[in-house]
PDB file of C-alpha atoms in Angstrom:
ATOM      1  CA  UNK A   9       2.155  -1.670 -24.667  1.00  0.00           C
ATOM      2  CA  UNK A  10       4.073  -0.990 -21.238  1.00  0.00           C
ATOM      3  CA  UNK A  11       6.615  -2.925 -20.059  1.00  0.00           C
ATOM      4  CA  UNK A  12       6.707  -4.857 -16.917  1.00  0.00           C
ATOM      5  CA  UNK A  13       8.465  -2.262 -14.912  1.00  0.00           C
ATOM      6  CA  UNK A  14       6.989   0.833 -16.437  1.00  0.00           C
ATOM      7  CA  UNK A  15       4.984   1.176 -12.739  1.00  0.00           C
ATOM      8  CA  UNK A  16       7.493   0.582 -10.847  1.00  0.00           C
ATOM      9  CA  UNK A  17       8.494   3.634  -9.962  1.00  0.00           C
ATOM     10  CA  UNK A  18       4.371   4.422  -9.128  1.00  0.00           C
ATOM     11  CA  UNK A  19       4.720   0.806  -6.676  1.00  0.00           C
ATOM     12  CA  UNK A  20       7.550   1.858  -5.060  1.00  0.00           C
ATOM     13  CA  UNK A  21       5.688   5.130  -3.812  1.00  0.00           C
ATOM     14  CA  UNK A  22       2.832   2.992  -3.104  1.00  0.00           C
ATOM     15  CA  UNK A  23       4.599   0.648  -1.052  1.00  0.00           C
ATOM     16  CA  UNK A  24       6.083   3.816   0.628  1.00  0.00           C
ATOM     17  CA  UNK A  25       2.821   5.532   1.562  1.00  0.00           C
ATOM     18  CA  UNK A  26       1.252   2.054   3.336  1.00  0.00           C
ATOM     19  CA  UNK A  27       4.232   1.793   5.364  1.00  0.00           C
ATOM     20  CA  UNK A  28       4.200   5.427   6.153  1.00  0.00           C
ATOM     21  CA  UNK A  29       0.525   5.568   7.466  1.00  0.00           C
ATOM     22  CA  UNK A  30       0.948   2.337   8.934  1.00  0.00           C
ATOM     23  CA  UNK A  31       4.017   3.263  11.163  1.00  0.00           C
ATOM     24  CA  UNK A  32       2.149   6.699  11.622  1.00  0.00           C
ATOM     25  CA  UNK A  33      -0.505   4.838  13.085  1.00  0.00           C
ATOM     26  CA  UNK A  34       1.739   2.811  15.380  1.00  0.00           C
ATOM     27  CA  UNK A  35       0.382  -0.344  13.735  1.00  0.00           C
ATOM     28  CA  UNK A  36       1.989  -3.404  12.726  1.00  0.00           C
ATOM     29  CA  UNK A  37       2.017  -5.424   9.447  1.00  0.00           C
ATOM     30  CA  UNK A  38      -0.754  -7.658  11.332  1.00  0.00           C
ATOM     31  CA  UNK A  39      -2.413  -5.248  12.793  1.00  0.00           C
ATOM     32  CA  UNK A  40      -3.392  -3.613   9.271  1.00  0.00           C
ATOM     33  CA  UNK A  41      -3.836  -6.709   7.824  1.00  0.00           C
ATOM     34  CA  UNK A  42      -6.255  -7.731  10.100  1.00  0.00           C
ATOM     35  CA  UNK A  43      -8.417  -4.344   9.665  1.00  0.00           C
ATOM     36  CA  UNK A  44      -7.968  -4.658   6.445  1.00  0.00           C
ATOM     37  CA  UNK A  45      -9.055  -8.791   5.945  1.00  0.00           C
ATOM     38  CA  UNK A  46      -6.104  -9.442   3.918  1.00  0.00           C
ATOM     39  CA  UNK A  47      -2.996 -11.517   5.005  1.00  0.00           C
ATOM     40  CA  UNK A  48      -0.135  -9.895   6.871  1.00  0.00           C
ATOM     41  CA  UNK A  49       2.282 -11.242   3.849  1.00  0.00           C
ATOM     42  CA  UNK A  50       0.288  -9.406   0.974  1.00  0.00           C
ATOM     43  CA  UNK A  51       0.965  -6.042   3.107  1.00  0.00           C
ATOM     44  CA  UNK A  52       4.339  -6.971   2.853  1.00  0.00           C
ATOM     45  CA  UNK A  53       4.792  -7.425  -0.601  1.00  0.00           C
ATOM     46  CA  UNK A  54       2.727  -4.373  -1.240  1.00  0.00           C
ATOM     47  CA  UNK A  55       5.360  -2.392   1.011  1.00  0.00           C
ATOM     48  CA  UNK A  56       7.912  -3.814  -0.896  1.00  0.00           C
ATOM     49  CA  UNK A  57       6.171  -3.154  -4.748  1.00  0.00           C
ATOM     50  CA  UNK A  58       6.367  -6.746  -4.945  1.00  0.00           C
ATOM     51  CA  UNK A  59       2.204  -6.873  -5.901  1.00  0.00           C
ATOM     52  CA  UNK A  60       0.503  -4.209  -7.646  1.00  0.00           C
ATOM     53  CA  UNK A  61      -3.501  -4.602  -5.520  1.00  0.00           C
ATOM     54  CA  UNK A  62      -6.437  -3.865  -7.081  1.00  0.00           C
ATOM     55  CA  UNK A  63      -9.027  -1.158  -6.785  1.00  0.00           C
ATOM     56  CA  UNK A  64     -10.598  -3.192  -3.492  1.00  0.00           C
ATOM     57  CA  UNK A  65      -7.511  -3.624  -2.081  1.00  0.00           C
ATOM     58  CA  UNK A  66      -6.498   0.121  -2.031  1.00  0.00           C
ATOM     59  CA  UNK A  67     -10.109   1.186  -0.891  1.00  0.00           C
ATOM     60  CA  UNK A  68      -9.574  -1.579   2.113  1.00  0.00           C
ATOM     61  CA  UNK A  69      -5.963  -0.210   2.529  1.00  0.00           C
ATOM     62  CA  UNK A  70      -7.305   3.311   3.086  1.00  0.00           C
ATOM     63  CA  UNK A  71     -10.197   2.798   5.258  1.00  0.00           C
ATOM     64  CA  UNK A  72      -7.751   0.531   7.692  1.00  0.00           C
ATOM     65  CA  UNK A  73      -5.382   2.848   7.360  1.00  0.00           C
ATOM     66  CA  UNK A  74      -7.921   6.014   8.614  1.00  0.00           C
ATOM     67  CA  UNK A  75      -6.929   8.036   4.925  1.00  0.00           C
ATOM     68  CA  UNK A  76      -8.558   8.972   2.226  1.00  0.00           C
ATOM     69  CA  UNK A  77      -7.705   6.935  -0.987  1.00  0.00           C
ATOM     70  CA  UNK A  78      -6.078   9.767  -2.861  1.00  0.00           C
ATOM     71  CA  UNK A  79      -3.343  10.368  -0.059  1.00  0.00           C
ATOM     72  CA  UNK A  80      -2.700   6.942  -0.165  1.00  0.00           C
ATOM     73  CA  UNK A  81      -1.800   6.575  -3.505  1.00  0.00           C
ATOM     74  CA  UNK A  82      -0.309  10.497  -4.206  1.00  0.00           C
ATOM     75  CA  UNK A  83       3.442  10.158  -5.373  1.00  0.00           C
ATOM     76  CA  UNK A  84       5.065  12.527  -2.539  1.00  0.00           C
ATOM     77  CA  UNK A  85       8.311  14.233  -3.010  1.00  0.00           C
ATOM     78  CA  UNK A  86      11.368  12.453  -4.342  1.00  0.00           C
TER      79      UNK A  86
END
């Protein structure tokens, strides 16, 4: 079974990307939030690995976001 933080690196990267296409957007932490319909302090924690989101969440993510799901969640260079 995996441990706790066996994802973390994957979260971290996550977190990474949503802030990326968010500032690439020009958007704030509200802004996506609110074209997302999710609260502005969940997109925090997910910037911050703090939540791992579900399937929904990531499709909601991506289409507020103007990406396609697999950029969103592709582990870019270290």
């Amino acid at each position: 079974m995996e441990n706790k933080t066996s994802y973390e690196k994957e979260l971290k990267a996550l977190g990474n990307n949503i802030r990326f296409f968010r500032e690439q957007a020009g958007i704030s932490q509200e802004t996506l939030s609110f074209r997302a319909g999710l609260h502005r302090n969940y997109i925090s924690s997910l910037e911050l690995a703090q939540k791992n989101p579900t399937y929904t969440t990531l499709l909601k993510l991506s289409k507020a976001l103007n990406v396609s799901l697999i950029e969103l969640v592709t582990i870019r260079g270290e």
